[in-house]
JSON list of C-alpha atoms and ligand atoms in Angstrom, two decimals:
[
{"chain": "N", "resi": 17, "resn": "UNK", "atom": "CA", "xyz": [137.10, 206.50, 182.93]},
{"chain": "N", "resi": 18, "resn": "UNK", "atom": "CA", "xyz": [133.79, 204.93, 182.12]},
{"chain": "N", "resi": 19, "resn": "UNK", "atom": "CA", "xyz": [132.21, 206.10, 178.60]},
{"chain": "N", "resi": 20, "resn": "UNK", "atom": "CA", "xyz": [128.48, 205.00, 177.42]},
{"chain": "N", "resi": 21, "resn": "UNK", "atom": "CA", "xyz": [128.00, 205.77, 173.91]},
{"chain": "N", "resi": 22, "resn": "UNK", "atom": "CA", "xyz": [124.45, 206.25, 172.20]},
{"chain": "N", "resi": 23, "resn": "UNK", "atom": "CA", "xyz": [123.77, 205.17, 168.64]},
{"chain": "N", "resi": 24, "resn": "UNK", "atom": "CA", "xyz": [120.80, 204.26, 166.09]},
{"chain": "N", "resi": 25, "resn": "UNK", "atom": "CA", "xyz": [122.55, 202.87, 163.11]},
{"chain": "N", "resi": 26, "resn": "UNK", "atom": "CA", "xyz": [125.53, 201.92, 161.31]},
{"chain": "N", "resi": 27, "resn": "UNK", "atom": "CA", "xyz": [128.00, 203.34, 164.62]},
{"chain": "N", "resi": 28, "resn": "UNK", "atom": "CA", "xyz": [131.22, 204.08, 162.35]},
{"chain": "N", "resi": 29, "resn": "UNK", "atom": "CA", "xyz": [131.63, 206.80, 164.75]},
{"chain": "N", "resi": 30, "resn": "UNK", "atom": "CA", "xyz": [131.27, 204.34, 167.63]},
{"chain": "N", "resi": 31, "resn": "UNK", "atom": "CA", "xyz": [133.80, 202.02, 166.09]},
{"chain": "N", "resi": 32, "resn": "UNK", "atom": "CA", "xyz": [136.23, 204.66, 165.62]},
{"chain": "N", "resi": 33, "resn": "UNK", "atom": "CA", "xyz": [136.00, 205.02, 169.65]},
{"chain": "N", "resi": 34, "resn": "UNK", "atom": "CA", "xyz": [136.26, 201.59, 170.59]},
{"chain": "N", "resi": 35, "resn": "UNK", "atom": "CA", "xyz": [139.32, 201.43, 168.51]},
{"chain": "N", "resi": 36, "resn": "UNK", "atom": "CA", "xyz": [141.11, 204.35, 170.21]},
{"chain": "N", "resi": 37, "resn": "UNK", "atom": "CA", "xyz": [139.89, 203.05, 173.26]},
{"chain": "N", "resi": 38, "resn": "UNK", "atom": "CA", "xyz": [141.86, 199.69, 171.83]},
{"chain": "N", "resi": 39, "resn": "UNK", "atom": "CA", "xyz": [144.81, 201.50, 171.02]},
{"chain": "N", "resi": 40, "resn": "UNK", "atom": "CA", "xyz": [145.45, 203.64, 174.22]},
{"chain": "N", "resi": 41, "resn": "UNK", "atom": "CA", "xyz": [144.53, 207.36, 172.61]},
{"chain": "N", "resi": 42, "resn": "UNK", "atom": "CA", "xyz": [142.08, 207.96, 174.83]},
{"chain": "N", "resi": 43, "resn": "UNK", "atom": "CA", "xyz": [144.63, 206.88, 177.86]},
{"chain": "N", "resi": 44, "resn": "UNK", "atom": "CA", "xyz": [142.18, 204.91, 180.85]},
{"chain": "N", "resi": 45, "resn": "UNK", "atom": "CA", "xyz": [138.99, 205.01, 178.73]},
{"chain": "N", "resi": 46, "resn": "UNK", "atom": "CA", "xyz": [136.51, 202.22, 178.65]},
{"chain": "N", "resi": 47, "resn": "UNK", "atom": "CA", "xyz": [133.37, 202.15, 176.76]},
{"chain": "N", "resi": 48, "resn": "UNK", "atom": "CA", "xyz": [131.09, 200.23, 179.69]},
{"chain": "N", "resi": 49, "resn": "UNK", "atom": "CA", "xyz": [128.01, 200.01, 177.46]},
{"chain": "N", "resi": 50, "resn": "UNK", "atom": "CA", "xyz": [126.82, 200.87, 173.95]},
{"chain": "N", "resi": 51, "resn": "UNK", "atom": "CA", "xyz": [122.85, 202.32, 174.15]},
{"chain": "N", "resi": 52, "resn": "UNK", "atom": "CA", "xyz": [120.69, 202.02, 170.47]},
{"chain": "N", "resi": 53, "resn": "UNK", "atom": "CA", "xyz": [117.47, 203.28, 169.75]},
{"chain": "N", "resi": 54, "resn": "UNK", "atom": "CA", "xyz": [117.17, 200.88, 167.88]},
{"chain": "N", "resi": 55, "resn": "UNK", "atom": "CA", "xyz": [117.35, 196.68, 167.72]},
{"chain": "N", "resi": 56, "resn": "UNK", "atom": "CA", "xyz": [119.19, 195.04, 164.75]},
{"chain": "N", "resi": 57, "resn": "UNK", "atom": "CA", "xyz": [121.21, 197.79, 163.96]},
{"chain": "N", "resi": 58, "resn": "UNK", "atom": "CA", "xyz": [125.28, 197.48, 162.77]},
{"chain": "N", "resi": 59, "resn": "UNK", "atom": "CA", "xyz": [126.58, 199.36, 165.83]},
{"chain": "N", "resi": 60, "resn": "UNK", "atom": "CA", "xyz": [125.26, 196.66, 168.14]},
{"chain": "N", "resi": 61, "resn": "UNK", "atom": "CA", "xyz": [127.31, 194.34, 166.20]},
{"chain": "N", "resi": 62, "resn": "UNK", "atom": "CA", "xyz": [130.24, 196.45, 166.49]},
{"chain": "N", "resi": 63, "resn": "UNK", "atom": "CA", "xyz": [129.99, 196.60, 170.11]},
{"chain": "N", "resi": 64, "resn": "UNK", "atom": "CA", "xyz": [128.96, 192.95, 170.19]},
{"chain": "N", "resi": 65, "resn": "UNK", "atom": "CA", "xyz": [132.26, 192.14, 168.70]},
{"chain": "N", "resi": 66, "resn": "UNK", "atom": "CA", "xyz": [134.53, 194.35, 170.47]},
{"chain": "N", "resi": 67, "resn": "UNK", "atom": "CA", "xyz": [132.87, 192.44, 174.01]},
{"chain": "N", "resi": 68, "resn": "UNK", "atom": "CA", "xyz": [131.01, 195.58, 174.94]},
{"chain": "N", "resi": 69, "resn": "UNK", "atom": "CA", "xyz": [127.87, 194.94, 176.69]},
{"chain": "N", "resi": 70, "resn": "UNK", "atom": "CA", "xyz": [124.68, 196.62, 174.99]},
{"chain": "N", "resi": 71, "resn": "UNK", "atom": "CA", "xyz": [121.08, 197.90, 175.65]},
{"chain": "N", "resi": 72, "resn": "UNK", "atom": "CA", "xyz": [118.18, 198.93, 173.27]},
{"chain": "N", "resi": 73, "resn": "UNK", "atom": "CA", "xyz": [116.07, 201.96, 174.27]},
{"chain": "N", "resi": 74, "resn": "UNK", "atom": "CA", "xyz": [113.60, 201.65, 171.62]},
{"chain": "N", "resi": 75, "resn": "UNK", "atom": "CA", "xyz": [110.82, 204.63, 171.54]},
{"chain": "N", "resi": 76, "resn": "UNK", "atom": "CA", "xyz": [109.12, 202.35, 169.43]},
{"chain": "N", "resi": 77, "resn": "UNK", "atom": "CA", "xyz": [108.29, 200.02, 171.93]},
{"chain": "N", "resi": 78, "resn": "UNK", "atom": "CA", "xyz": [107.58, 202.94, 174.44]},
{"chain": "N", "resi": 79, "resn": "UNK", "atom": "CA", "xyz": [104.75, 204.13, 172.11]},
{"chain": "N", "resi": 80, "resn": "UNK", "atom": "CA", "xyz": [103.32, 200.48, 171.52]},
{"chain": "N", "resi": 81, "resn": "UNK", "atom": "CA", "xyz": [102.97, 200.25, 175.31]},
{"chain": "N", "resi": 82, "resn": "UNK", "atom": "CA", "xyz": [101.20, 203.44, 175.50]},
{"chain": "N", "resi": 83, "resn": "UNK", "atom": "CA", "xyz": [104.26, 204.92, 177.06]},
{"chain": "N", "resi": 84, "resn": "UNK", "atom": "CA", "xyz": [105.08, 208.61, 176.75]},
{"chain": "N", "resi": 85, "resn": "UNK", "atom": "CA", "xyz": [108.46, 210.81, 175.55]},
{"chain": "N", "resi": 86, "resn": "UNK", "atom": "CA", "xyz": [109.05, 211.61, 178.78]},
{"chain": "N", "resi": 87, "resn": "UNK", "atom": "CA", "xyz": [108.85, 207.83, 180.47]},
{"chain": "N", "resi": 88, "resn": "UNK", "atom": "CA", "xyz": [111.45, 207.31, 177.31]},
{"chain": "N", "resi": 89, "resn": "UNK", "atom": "CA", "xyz": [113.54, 210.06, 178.55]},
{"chain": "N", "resi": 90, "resn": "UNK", "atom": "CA", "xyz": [113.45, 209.44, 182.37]},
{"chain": "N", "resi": 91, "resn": "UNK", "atom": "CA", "xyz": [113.75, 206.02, 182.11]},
{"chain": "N", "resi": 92, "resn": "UNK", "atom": "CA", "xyz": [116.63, 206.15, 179.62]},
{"chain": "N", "resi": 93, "resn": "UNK", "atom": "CA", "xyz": [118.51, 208.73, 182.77]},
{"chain": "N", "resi": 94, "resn": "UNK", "atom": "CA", "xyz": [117.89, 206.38, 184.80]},
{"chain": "N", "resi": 95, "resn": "UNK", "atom": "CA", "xyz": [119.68, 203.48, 183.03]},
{"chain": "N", "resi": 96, "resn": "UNK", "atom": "CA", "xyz": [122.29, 205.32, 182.33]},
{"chain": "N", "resi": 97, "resn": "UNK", "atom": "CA", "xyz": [122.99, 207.03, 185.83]},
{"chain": "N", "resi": 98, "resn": "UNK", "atom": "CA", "xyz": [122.90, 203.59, 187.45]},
{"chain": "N", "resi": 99, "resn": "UNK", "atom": "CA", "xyz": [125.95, 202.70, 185.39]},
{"chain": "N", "resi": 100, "resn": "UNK", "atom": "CA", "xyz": [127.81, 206.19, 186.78]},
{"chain": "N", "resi": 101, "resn": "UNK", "atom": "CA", "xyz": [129.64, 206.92, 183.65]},
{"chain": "N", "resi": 102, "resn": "UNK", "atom": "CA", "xyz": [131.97, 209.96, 183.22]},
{"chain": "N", "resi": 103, "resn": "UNK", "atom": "CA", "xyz": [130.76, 210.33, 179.68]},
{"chain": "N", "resi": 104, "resn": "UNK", "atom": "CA", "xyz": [128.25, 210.09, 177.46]},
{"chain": "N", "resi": 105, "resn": "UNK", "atom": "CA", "xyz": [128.69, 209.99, 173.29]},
{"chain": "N", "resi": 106, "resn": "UNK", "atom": "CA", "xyz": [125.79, 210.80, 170.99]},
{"chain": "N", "resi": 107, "resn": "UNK", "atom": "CA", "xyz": [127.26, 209.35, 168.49]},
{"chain": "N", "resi": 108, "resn": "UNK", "atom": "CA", "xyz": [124.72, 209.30, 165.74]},
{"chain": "N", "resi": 109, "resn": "UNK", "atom": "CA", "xyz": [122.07, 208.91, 168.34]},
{"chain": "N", "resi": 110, "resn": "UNK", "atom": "CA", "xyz": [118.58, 210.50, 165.99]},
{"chain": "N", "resi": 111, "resn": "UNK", "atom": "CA", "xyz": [116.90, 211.03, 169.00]},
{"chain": "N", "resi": 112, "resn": "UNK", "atom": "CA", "xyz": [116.19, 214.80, 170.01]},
{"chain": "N", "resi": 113, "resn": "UNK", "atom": "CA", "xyz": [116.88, 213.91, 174.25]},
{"chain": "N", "resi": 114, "resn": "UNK", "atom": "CA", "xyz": [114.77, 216.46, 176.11]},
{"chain": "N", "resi": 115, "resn": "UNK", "atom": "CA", "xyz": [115.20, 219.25, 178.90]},
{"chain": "N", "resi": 116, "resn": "UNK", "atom": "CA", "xyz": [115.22, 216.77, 182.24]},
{"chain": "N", "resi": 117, "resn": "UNK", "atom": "CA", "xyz": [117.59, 214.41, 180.37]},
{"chain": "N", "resi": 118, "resn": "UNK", "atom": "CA", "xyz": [119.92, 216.92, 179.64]},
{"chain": "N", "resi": 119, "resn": "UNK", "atom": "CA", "xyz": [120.02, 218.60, 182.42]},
{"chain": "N", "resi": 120, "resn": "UNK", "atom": "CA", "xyz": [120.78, 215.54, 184.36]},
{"chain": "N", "resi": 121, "resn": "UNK", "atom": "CA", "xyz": [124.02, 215.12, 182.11]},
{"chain": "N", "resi": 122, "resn": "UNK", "atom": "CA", "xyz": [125.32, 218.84, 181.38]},
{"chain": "N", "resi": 123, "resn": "UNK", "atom": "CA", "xyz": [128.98, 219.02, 181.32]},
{"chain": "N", "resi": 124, "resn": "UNK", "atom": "CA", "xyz": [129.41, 214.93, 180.49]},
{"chain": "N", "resi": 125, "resn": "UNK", "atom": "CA", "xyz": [126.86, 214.76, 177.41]},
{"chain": "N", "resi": 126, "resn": "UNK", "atom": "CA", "xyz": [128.52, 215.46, 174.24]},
{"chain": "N", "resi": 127, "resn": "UNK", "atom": "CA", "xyz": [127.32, 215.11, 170.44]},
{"chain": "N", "resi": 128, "resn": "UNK", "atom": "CA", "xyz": [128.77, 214.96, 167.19]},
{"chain": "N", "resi": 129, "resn": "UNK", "atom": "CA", "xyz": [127.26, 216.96, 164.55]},
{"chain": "N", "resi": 130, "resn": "UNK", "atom": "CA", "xyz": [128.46, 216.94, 160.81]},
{"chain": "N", "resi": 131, "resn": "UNK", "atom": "CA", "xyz": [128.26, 220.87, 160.40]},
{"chain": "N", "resi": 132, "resn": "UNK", "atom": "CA", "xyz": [130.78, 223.76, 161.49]},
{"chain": "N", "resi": 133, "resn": "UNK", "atom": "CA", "xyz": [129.39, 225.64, 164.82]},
{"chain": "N", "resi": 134, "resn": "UNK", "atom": "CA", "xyz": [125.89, 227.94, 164.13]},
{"chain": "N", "resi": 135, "resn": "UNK", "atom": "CA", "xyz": [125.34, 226.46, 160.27]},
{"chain": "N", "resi": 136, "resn": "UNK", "atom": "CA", "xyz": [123.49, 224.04, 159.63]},
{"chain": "N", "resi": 137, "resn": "UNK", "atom": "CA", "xyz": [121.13, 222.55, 162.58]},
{"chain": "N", "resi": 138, "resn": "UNK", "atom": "CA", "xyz": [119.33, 219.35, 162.81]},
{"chain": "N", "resi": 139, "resn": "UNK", "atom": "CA", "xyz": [119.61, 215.78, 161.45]},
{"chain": "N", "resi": 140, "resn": "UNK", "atom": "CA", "xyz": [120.00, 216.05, 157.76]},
{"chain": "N", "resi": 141, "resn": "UNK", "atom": "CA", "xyz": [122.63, 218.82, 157.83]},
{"chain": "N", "resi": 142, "resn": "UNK", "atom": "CA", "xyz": [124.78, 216.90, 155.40]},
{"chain": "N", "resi": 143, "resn": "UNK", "atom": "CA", "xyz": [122.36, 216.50, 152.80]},
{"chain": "N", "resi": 144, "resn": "UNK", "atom": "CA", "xyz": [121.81, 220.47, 153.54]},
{"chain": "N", "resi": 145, "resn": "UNK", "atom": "CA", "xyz": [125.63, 221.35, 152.65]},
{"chain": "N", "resi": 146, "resn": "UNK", "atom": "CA", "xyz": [125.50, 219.59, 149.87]},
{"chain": "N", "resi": 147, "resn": "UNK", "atom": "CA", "xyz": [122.43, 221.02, 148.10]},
{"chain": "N", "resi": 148, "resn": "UNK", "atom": "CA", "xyz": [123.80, 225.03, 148.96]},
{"chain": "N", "resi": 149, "resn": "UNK", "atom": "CA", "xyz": [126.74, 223.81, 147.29]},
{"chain": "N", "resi": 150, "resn": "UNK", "atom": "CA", "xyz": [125.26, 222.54, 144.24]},
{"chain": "N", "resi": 151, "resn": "UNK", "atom": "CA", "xyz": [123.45, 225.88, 144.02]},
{"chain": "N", "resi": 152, "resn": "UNK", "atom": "CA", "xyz": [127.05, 227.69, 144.35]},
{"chain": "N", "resi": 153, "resn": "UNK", "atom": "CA", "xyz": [126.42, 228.91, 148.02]},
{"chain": "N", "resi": 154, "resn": "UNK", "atom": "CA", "xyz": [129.11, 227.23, 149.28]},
{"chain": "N", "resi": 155, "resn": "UNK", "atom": "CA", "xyz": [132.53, 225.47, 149.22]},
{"chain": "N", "resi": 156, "resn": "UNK", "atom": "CA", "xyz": [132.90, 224.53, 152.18]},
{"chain": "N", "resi": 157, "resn": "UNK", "atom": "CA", "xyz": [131.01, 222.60, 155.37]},
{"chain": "N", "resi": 158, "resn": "UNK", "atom": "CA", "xyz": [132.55, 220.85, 158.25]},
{"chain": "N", "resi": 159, "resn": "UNK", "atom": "CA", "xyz": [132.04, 218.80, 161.63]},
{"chain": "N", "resi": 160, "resn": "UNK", "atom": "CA", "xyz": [131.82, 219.55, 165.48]},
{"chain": "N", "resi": 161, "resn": "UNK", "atom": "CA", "xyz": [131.49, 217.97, 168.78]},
{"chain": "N", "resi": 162, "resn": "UNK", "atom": "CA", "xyz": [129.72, 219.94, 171.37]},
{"chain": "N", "resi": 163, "resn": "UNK", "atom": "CA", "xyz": [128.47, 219.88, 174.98]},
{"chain": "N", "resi": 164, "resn": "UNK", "atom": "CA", "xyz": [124.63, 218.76, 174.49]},
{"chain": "N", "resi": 165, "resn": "UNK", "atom": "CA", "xyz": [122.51, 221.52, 176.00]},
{"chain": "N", "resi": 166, "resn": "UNK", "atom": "CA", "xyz": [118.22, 221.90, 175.84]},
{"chain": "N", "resi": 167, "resn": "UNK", "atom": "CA", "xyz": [118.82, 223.62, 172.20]},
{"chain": "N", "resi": 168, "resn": "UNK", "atom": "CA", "xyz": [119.38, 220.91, 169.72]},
{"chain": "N", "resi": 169, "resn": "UNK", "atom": "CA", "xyz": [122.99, 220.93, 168.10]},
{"chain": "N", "resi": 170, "resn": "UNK", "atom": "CA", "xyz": [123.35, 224.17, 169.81]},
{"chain": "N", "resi": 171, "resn": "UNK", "atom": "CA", "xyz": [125.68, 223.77, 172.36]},
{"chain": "N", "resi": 172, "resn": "UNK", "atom": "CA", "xyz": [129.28, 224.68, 172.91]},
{"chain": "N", "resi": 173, "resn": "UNK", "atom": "CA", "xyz": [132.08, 223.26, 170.88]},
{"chain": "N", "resi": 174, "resn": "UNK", "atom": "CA", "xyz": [134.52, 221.44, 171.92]},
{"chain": "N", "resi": 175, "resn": "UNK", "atom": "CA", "xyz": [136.14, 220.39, 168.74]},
{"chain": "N", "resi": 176, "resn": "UNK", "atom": "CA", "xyz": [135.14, 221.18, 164.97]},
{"chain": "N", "resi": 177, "resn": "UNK", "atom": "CA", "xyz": [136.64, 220.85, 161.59]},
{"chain": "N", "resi": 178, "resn": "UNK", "atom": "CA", "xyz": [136.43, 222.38, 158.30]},
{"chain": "N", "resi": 179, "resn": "UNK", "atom": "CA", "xyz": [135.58, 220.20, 155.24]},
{"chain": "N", "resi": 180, "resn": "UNK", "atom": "CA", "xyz": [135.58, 221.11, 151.81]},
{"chain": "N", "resi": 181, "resn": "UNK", "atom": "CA", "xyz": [132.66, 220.54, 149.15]},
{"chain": "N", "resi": 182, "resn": "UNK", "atom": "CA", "xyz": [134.70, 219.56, 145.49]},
{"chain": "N", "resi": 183, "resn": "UNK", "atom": "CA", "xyz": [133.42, 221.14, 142.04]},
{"chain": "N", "resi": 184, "resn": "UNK", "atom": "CA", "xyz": [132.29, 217.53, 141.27]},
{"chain": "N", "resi": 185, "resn": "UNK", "atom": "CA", "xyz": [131.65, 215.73, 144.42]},
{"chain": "N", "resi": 186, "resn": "UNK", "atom": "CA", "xyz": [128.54, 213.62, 144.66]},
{"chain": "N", "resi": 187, "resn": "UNK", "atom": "CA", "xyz": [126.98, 213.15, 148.10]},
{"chain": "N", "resi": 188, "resn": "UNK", "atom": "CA", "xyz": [128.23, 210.04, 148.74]},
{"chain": "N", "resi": 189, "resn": "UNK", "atom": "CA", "xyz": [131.81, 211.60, 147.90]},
{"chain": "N", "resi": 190, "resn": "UNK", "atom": "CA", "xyz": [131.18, 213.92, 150.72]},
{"chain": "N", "resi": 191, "resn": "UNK", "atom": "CA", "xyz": [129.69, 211.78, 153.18]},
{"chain": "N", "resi": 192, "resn": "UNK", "atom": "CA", "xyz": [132.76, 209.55, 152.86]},
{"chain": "N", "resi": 193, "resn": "UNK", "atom": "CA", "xyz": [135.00, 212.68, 153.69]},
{"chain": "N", "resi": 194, "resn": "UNK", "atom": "CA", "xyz": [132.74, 214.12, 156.21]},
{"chain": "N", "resi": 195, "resn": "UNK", "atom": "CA", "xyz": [132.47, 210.30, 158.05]},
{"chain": "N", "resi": 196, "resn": "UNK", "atom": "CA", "xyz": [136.63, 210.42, 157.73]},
{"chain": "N", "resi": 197, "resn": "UNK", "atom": "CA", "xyz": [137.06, 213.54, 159.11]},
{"chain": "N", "resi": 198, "resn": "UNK", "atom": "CA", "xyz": [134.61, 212.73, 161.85]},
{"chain": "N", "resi": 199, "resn": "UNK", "atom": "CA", "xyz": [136.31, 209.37, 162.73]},
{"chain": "N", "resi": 200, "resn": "UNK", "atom": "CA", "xyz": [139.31, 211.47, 163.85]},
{"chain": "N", "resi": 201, "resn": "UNK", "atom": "CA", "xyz": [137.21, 214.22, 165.58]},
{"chain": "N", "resi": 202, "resn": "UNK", "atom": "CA", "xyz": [134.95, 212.66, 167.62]},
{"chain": "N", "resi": 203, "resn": "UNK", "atom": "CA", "xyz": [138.00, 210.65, 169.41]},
{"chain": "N", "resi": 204, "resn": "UNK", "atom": "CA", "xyz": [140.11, 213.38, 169.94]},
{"chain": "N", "resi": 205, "resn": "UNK", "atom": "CA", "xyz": [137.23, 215.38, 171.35]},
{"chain": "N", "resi": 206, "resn": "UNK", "atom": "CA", "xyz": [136.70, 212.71, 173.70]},
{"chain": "N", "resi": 207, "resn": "UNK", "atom": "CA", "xyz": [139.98, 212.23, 174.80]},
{"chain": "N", "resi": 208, "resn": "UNK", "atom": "CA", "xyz": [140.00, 216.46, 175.54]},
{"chain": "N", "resi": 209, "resn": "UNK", "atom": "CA", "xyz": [136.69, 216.14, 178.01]},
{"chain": "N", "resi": 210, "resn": "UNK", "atom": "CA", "xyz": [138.10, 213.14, 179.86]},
{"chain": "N", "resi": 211, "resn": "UNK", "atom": "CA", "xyz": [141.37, 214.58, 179.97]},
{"chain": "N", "resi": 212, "resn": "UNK", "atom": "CA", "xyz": [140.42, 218.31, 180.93]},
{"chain": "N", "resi": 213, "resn": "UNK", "atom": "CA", "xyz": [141.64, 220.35, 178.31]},
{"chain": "N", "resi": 214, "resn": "UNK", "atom": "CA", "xyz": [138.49, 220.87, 176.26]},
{"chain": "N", "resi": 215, "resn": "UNK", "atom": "CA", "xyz": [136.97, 224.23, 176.68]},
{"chain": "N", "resi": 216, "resn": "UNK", "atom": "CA", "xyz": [134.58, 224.59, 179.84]},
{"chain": "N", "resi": 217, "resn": "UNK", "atom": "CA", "xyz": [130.48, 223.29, 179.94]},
{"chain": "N", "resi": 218, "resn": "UNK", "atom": "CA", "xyz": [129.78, 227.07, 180.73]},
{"chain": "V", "resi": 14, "resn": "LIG", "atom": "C1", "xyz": [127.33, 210.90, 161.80]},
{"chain": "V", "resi": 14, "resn": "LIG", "atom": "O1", "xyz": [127.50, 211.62, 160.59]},
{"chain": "V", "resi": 14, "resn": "LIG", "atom": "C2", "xyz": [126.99, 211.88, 162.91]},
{"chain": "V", "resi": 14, "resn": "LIG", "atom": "O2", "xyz": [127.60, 213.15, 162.77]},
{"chain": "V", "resi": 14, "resn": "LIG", "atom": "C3", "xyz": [125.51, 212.02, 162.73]},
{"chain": "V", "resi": 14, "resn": "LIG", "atom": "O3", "xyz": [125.06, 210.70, 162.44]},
{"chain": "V", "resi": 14, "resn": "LIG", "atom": "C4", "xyz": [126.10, 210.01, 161.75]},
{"chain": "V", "resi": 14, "resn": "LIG", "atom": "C5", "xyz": [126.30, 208.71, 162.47]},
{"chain": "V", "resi": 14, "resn": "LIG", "atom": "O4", "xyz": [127.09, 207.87, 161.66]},
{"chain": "V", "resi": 14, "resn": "LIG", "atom": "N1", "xyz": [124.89, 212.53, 163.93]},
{"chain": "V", "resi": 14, "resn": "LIG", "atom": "P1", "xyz": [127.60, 206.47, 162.31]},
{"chain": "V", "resi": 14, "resn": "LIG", "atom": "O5", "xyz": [126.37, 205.74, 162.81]},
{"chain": "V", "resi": 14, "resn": "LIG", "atom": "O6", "xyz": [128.54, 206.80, 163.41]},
{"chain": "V", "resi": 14, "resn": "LIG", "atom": "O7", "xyz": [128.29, 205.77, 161.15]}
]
């Protein structure tokens, strides 16, 4: 089974996939190509490292050649459809990916997203938890991965996770937890779509 994953930074997520690729959890799963939206980021290293061909897709460079959202979008499709995968991982990919693209994908697009289904939408929904906790409106947060429809983060689960918010945590204390729990999610959530027991697209 062919997997592309999409990133824009640091790719711990993306790391912990290549290593359960490594280690046989995700049973005939190879990541064929690792996609940034960005150059010079730490997940292209990862990949680099772990022999996985990459690609920048850089909207920056779209907009400095007077290119459009849309060109970024199609053209990204197209890329990607060339290489046939049988699944593609947002995996801290910052880029809201628009109607076409999606559609193009449904079913085989899936996203990780560091808040429990229907909470907290959109990219900074960690430092979101954390602030409603500090203001005693909650204990608790959590993680998800979900089929990637039109609506952003709005899609079904497939897999999600409660994580508590500590009395004293700081926000780095609950990134690290969040990014742990994560690490386990997002390859198990995997492994479900490839394998066919995660719930259906529809
Ligand atoms: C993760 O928290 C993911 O849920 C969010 O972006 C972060 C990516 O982290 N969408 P990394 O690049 O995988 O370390």
């Amino acid at each position: 089974k062919k997997i592309i994953v999409l990133i824009s930074g640091n790719g711990s997520n993306l790391q912990a996939l290549i290593d359960s690729c490594k280690n046989n959890q995700i049973t005939g799963a190879d990541i064929v190509q690792v996609i940034s939206s960005k150059p010079n980021v730490y997940g292209l290293e990862r990949a680099q490292k772990a022999q996985i061909p990459t690609h920048v897709h850089s909207l920056k460079e779209y907009k400095a050649a007077g290119k459009t959202r849309k060109d970024f979008d199609h053209d990204l499709a197209d890329h990607i459809q060339k290489l046939k995968p049988d699944l593609i991982v947002l995996a801290g990919w910052m880029l809201i990916l628009g109607p076409d693209f999606v559609s193009k994908f449904e079913g085989k697009l899936i996203n990780l997203h560091p808040s429990l289904p229907g909470d907290i939408i959109g990219a900074h929904a960690i430092d979101r938890a954390y602030e409603e906790a500090k203001a005693g409106k909650r204990t608790e947060t959590g993680i998800m991965v979900h089929y990637v429809i039109a609506e952003v983060d709005e899609g079904k689960p497939i897999a999600s996770r409660k994580v508590p918010i500590l009395e004293n945590d700081s926000l780095e204390a609950l990134e690290e937890r969040i990014h742990r729990a994560e690490h386990e999610l997002l390859p198990e959530a995997t492994r479900m779509v490839l394998e066919g027991t995660a719930p259906s697209f529809k």
